[in-house]
Short mmCIF file of C-alpha atoms and ligand atoms in Angstrom, two decimals:
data_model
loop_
_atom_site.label_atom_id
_atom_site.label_comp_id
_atom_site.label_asym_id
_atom_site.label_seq_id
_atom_site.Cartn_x
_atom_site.Cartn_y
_atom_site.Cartn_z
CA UNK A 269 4.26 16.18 38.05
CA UNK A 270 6.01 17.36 35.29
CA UNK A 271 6.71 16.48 31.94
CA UNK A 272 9.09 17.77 29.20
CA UNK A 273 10.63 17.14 25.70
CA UNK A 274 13.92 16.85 23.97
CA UNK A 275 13.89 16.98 20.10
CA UNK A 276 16.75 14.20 19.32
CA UNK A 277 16.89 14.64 15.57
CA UNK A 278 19.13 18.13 16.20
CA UNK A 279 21.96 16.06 17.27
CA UNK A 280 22.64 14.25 14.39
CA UNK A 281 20.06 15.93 11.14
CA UNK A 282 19.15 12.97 9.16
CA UNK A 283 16.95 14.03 5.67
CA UNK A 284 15.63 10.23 6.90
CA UNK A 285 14.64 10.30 10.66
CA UNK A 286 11.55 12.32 10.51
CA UNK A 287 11.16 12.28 13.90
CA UNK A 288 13.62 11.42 16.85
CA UNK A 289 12.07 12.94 20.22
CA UNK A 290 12.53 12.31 24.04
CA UNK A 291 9.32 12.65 25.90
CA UNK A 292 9.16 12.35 30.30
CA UNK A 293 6.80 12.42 32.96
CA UNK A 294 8.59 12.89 36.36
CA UNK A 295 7.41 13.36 39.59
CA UNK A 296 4.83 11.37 38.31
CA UNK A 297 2.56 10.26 41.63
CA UNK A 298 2.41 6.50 42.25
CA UNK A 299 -0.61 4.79 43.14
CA UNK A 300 0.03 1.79 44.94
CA UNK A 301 -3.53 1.05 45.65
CA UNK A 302 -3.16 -2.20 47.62
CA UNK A 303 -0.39 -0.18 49.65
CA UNK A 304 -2.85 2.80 50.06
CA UNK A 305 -5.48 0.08 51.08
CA UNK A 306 -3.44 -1.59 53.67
CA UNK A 307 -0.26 -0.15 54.10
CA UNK A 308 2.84 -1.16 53.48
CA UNK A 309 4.36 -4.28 53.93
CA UNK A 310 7.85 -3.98 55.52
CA UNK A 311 11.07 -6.44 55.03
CA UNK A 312 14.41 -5.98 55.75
CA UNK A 313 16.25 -5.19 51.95
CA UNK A 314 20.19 -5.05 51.26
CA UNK A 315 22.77 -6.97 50.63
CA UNK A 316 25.94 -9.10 51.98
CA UNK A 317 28.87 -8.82 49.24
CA UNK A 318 32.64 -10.05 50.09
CA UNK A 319 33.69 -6.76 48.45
CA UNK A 320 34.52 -3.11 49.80
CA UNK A 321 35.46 -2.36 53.59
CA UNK A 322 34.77 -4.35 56.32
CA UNK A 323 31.80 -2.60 57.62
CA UNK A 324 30.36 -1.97 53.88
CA UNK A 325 30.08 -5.50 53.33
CA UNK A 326 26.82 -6.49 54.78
CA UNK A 327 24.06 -3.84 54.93
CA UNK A 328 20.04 -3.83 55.98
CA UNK A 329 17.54 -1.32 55.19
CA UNK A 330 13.73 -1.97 54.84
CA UNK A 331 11.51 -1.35 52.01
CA UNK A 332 7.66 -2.08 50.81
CA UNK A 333 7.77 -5.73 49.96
CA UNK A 334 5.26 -4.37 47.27
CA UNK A 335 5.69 -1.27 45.93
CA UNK A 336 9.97 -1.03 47.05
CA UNK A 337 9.37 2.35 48.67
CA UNK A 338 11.67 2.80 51.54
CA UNK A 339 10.70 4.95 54.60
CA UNK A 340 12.86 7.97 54.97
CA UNK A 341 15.52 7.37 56.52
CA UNK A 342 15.67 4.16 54.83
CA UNK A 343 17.55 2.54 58.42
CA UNK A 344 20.82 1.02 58.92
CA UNK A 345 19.98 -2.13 60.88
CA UNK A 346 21.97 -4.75 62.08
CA UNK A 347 22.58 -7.59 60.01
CA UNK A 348 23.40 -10.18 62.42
CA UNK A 349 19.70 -9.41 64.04
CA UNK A 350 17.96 -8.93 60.43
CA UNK A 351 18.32 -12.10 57.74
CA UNK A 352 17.31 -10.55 54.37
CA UNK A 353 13.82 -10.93 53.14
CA UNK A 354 12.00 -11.28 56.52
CA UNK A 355 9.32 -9.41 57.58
CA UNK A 356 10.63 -5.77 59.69
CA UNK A 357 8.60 -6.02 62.84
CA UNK A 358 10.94 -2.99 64.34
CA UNK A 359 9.95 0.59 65.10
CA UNK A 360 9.92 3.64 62.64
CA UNK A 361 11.53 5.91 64.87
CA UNK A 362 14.68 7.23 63.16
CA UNK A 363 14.85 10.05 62.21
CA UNK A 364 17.54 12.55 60.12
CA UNK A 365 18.40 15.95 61.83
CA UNK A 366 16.97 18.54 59.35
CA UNK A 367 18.84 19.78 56.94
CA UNK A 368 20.33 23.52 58.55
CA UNK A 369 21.45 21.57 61.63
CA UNK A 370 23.19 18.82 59.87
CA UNK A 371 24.87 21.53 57.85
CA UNK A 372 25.84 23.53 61.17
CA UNK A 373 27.45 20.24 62.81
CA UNK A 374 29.07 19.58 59.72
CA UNK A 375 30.84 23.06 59.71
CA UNK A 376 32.41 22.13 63.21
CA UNK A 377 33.64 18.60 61.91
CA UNK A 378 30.65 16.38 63.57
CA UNK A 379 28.90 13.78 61.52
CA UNK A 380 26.01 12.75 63.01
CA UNK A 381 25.50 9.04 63.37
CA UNK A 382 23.07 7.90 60.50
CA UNK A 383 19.72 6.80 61.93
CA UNK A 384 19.58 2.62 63.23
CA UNK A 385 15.86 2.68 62.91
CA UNK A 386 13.63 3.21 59.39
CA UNK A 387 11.50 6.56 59.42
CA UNK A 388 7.95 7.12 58.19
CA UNK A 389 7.08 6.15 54.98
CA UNK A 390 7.04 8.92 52.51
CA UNK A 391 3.32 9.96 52.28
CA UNK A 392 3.84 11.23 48.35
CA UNK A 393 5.91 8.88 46.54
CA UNK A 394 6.79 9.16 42.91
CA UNK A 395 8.59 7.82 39.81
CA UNK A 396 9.29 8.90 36.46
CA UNK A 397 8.28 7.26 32.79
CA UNK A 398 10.72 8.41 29.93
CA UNK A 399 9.88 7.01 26.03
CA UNK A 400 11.66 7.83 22.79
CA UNK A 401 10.51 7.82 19.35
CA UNK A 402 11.91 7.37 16.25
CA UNK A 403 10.09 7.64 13.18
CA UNK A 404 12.48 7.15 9.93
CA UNK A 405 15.49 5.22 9.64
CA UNK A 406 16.27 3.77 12.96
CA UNK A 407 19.32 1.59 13.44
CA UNK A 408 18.12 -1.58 15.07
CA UNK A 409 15.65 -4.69 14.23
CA UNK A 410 14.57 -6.13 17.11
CA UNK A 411 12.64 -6.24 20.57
CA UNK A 412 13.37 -6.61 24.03
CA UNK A 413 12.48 -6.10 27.80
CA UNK A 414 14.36 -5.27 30.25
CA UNK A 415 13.88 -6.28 34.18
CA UNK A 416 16.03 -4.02 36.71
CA UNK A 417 18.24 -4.72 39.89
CA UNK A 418 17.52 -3.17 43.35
CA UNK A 419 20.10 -0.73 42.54
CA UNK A 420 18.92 0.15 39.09
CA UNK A 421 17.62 3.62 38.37
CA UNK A 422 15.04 2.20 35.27
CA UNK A 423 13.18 -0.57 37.10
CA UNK A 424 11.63 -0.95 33.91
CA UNK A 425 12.36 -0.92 30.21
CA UNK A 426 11.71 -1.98 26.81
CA UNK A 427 12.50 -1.47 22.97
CA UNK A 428 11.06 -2.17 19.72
CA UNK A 429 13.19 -1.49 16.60
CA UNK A 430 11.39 -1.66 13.22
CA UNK A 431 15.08 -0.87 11.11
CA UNK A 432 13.78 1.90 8.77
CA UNK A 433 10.50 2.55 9.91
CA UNK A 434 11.54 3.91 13.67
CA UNK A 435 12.02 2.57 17.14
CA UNK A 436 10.64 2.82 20.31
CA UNK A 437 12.21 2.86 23.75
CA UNK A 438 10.22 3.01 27.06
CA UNK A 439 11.36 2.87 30.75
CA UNK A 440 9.76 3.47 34.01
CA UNK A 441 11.57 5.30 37.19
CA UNK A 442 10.23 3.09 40.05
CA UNK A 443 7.11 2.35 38.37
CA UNK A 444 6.99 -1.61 38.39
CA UNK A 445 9.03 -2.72 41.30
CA UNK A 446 6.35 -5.00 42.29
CA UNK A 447 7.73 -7.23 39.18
CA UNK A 448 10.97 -6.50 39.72
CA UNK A 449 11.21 -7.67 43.06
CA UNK A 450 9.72 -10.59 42.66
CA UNK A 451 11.94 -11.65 39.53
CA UNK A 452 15.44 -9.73 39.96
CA UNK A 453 15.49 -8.87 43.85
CA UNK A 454 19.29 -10.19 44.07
CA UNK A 455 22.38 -9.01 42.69
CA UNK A 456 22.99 -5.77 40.77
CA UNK A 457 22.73 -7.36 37.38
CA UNK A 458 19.47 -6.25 35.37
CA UNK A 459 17.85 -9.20 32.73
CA UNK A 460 17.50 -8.97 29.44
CA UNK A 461 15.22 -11.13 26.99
CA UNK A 462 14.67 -10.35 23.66
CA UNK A 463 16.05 -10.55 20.18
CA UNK A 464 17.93 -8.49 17.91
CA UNK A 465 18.35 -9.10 13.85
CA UNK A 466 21.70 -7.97 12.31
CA UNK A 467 24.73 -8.91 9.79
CA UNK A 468 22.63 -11.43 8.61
CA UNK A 469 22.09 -13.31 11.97
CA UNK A 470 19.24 -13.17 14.85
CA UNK A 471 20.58 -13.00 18.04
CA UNK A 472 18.78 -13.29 21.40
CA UNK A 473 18.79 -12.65 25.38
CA UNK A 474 16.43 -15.82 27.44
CA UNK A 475 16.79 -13.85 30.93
CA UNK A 476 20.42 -12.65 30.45
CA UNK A 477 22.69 -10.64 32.14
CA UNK A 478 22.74 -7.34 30.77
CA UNK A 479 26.12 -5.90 31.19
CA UNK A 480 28.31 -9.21 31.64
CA UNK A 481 28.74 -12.11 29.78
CA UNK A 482 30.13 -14.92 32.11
CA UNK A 483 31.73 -18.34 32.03
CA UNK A 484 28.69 -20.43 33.73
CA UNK A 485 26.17 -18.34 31.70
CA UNK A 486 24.04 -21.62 30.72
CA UNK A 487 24.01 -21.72 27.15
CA UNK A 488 19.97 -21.41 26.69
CA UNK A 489 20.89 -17.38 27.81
CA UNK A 490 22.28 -16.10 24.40
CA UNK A 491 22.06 -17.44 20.58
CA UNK A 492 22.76 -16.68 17.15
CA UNK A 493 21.28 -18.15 14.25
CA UNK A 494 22.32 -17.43 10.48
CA UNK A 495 19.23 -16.68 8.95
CA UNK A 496 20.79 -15.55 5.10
CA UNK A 497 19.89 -18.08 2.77
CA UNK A 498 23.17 -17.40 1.05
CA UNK A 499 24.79 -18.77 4.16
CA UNK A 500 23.29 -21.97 4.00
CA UNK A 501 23.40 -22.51 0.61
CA UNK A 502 26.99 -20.97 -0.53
CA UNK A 503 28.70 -21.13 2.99
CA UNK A 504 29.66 -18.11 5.04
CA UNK A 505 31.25 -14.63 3.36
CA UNK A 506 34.46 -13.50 4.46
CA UNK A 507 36.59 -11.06 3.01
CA UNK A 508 40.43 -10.60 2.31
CA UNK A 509 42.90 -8.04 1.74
CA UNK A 510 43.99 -8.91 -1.83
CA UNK A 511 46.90 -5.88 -2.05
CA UNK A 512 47.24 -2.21 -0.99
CA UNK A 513 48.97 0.57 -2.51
CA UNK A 514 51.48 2.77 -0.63
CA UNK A 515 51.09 5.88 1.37
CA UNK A 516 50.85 8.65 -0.60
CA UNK A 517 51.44 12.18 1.40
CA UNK A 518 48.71 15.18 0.03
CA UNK A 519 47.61 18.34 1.42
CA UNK A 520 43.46 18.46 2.15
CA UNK A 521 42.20 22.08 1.39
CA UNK A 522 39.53 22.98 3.48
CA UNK A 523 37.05 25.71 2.30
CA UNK A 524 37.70 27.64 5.58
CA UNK A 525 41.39 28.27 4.31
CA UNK A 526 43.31 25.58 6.47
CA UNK A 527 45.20 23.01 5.04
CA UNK A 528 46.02 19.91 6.45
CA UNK A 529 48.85 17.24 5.51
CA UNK A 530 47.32 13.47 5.28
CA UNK A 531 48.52 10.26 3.95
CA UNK A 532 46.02 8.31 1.48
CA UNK A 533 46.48 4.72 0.73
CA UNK A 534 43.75 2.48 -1.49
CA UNK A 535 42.95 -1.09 -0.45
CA UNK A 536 41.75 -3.61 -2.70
CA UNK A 537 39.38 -6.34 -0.84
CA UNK A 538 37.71 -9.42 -2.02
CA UNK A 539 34.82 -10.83 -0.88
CA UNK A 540 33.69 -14.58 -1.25
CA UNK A 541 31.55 -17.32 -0.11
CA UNK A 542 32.81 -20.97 0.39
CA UNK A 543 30.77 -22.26 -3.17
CA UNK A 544 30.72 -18.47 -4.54
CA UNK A 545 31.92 -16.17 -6.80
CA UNK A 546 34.38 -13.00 -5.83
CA UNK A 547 33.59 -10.06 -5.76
CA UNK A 548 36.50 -7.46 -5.41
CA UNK A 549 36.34 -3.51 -4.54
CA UNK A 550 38.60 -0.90 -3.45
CA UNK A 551 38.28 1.27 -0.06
CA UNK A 552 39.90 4.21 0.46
CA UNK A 553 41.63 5.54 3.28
CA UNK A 554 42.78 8.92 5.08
CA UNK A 555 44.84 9.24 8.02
CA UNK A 556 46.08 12.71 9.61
CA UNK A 557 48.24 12.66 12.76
CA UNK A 558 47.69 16.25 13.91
CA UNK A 559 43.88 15.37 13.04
CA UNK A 560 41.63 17.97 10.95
CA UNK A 561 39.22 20.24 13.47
CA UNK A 562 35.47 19.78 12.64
CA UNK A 563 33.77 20.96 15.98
CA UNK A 564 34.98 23.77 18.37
CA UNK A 565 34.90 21.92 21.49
CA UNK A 566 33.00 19.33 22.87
CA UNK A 567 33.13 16.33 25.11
CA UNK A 568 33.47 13.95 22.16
CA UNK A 569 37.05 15.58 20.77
CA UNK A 570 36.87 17.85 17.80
CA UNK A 571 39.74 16.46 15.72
CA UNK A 572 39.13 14.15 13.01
CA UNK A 573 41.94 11.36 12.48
CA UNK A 574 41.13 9.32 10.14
CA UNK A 575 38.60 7.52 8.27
CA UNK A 576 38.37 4.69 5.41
CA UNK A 577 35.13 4.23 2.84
CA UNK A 578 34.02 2.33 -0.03
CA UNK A 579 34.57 4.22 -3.34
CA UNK A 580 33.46 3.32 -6.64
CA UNK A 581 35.35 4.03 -9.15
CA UNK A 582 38.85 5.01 -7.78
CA UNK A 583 41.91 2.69 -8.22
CA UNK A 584 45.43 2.91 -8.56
CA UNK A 585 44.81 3.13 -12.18
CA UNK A 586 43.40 6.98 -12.11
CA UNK A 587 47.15 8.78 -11.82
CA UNK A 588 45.38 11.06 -10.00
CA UNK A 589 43.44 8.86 -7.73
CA UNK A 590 45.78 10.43 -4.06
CA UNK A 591 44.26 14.15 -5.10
CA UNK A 592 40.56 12.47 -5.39
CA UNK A 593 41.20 11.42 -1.86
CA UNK A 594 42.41 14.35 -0.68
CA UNK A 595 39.15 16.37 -2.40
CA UNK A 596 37.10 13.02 -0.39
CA UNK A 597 38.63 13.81 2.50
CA UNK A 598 38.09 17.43 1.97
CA UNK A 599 34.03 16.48 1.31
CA UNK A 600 33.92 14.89 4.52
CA UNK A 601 35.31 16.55 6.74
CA UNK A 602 33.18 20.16 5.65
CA UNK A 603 30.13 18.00 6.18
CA UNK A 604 31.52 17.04 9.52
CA UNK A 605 31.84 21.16 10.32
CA UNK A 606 28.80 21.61 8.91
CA UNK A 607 26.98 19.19 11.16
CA UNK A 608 28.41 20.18 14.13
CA UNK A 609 28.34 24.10 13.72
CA UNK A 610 31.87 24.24 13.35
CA UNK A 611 33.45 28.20 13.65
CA UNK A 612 36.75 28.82 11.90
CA UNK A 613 39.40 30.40 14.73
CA UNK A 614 39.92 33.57 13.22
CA UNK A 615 35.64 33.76 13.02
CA UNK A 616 35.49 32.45 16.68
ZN1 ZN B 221 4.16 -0.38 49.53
#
C-alpha cells in the first residue's frame, strides 16, 4: 500500500481556494471476505459487439461474479461454448510464459498463442481510492454518483459541490465491483444520477449515460428546471448586441519589453426580460493574430489570442478608450506570465 499527495491549488493560485489537494491510497489490499470465506465464484465475462475485426467481435474471459477479480491469465475462451453470465465450470490451467522467455521468442518474431484456459486467481488483489478536496471557492453546486462499466478504470465515484465553500470528489479503483456488476455489467457506458445547480437552472442525471446523450434516452434520464424567481415572474433574460464600434489597431506594451500589435473593438449589449427593464453595458474586446506569449511551453499552448470582458466605465465616448484596452490587455496578459512562471527569451 501506498499513499501520496498532490497540492492542486499550485496550478491555478486562487487568494480564495484555501485548499485544493489530491490525496490516494493505491495498492490498497482488498478484502473480499465472502470471497476469502468461500472462494470465488467464477462466470464467463466479455462481450459480443458488431464492431472491430472479425475475430475481436465476440470475446470470453472469466471473472469473480463477486468481487470482478479475474484469474491471471484472465482466458480467451470460446464463445460459441461459453454464453455470457453462466457459471465457468472449466479448468484453471493456462498459464503465460514468464516474462524473459516471452521476451526471447519475441526477439525471433514468435508470438506465443495467448492462454485458452483462465489461470489462478491472484492471491493479493488490490485497488486504489483517490479523493479531492476543495476548501474555498469551488466551481460547482451540486451532487452526484457515479456507477462504472466493466471497462471503466473508477468503478466507483462521487461528488459533492458546495459553490464557494469547496467540493469533494471520491472514486474507488476496483473497490465496489460487487455493485457495479450487479447494476452496470453491460455496455461500456458508466451511469450517472445526480443534480447540478447553475445559470439559474437545476439540472439532473436519473441513471444516465455519462458520456452520450442519445435519441431513445427516455426523457425521465435528464431535466432542467428554472428555479430564478425572476424567470417566472418577468419571463426569461436574453441579451442582444445593440451596436459595436470598429476595429481599432494599438500596440500592447508588455513590461518584459515586447510589444505586440492587437485590434480592440467595444461592444455594447443589452440585457432584458420579457416584462423587464434593460439593462445595457459595454464589453471589451482584444484580438492578436500572432498571439501574445504568457507561458514558455506547455501542453496547453503558450500564446494568448484573444479575450473579451466586462468593463465599467469604458465607452466610445472616452477618446482614448482603444489605449485603455491596450493597457487592459497589457494587465492581463502580465498576470497570465505571472501565473504561469513565464521567462522572457532573452532571460531563458
Ligand atoms: Zn471474488
Amino acid at each position: 500500500m501506498h499513499t501520496f499527495t498532490i497540492d492542486r491549488s499550485k496550478d491555478r493560485p486562487d487568494p480564495r481556494v484555501l485548499l485544493h489537494r489530491s490525496y490516494y491510497v493505491n495498492d490498497l489490499p482488498r478484502l473480499m471476505p465472502l470471497c476469502r470465506l468461500f472462494g470465488h465464484k467464477p462466470v464467463v465475462d466479455g462481450y459480443d459487439s458488431q464492431y472491430g475485426r472479425s475475430e475481436e467481435r465476440r470475446k470470453r474471459w472469466v471473472a469473480c461474479d463477486r468481487c470482478g477479480v479475474r484469474p491471471e491469465p484472465q482466458g480467451d475462451l470460446n464463445p460459441d461454448e461459453w454464453p455470457l453470465g453462466t457459471p465457468y465450470t472449466g479448468p484453471h490451467n493456462g498459464r503465460l510464459l514468464p516474462r524473459q522467455a516471452a521476451r526471447q521468442l519475441a526477439k525471433r518474431g514468435i508470438t506465443p498463442a495467448y492462454p485458452k484456459n483462465p489461470g489462478p486467481w491472484p492471491t493479493n488483489p488490490t485497488g486504489g481510492l483517490a479523493a479531492e478536496l476543495v476548501i474555498g471557492r469551488s466551481h460547482s453546486i451540486g451532487a452526484d454518483v457515479k456507477v462504472g462499466n466493466p471497462s471503466s478504470e473508477n468503478v466507483l465515484a462521487a461528488h459533492i459541490g458546495l459553490g464557494p465553500a469547496g467540493a469533494l470528489y471520491l472514486s474507488s479503483e476496483r473497490f465496489g465491483t460487487w455493485i457495479q456488476r450487479r447494476l452496470n455489467n453491460e455496455g461500456y457506458e458508466s451511469r450517472q444520477t445526480g443534480f447540478s445547480i447553475h445559470h439559474g437552472r437545476i439540472w439532473w442525471n436519473l441513471w444516465a449515460h455519462r458520456d452520450e446523450h442519445r435519441a431513445d434516452d427516455p426523457k425521465w434520464m435528464r431535466g432542467t428546471v428554472h428555479i430564478d424567481p425572476r424567470h417566472h415572474l418577468l419571463g426569461p433574460a436574453k441579451n442582444y448586441k445593440v451596436s459595436e464600434t470598429e476595429k481599432v489597431p494599438v500596440t500592447v506594451y508588455m513590461p518584459e519589453g515586447d510589444t505586440h500589435d492587437v485590434l480592440v473593438h467595444l461592444e455594447q449589449w443589452e440585457t432584458r426580460r420579457t416584462r423587464g427593464r434593460a439593462r445595457t453595458y459595454w464589453t471589451a474586446q482584444w484580438d492578436c493574430k500572432k498571439g501574445i506569449p504568457v507561458r514558455n511551453h506547455d501542453w496547453k499552448g503558450d500564446e494568448t489570442y484573444s479575450c473579451a470582458w466586462g468593463i465599467e466605465g469604458v465607452t466610445p465616448d472616452n477618446p482614448r478608450w482603444p489605449y485603455i484596452l491596450a493597457a487592459k490587455a497589457a494587465e492581463q496578459c502580465t498576470r497570465d506570465r505571472a501565473r504561469y512562471g513565464y521567462r522572457a527569451p532573452e532571460a531563458a
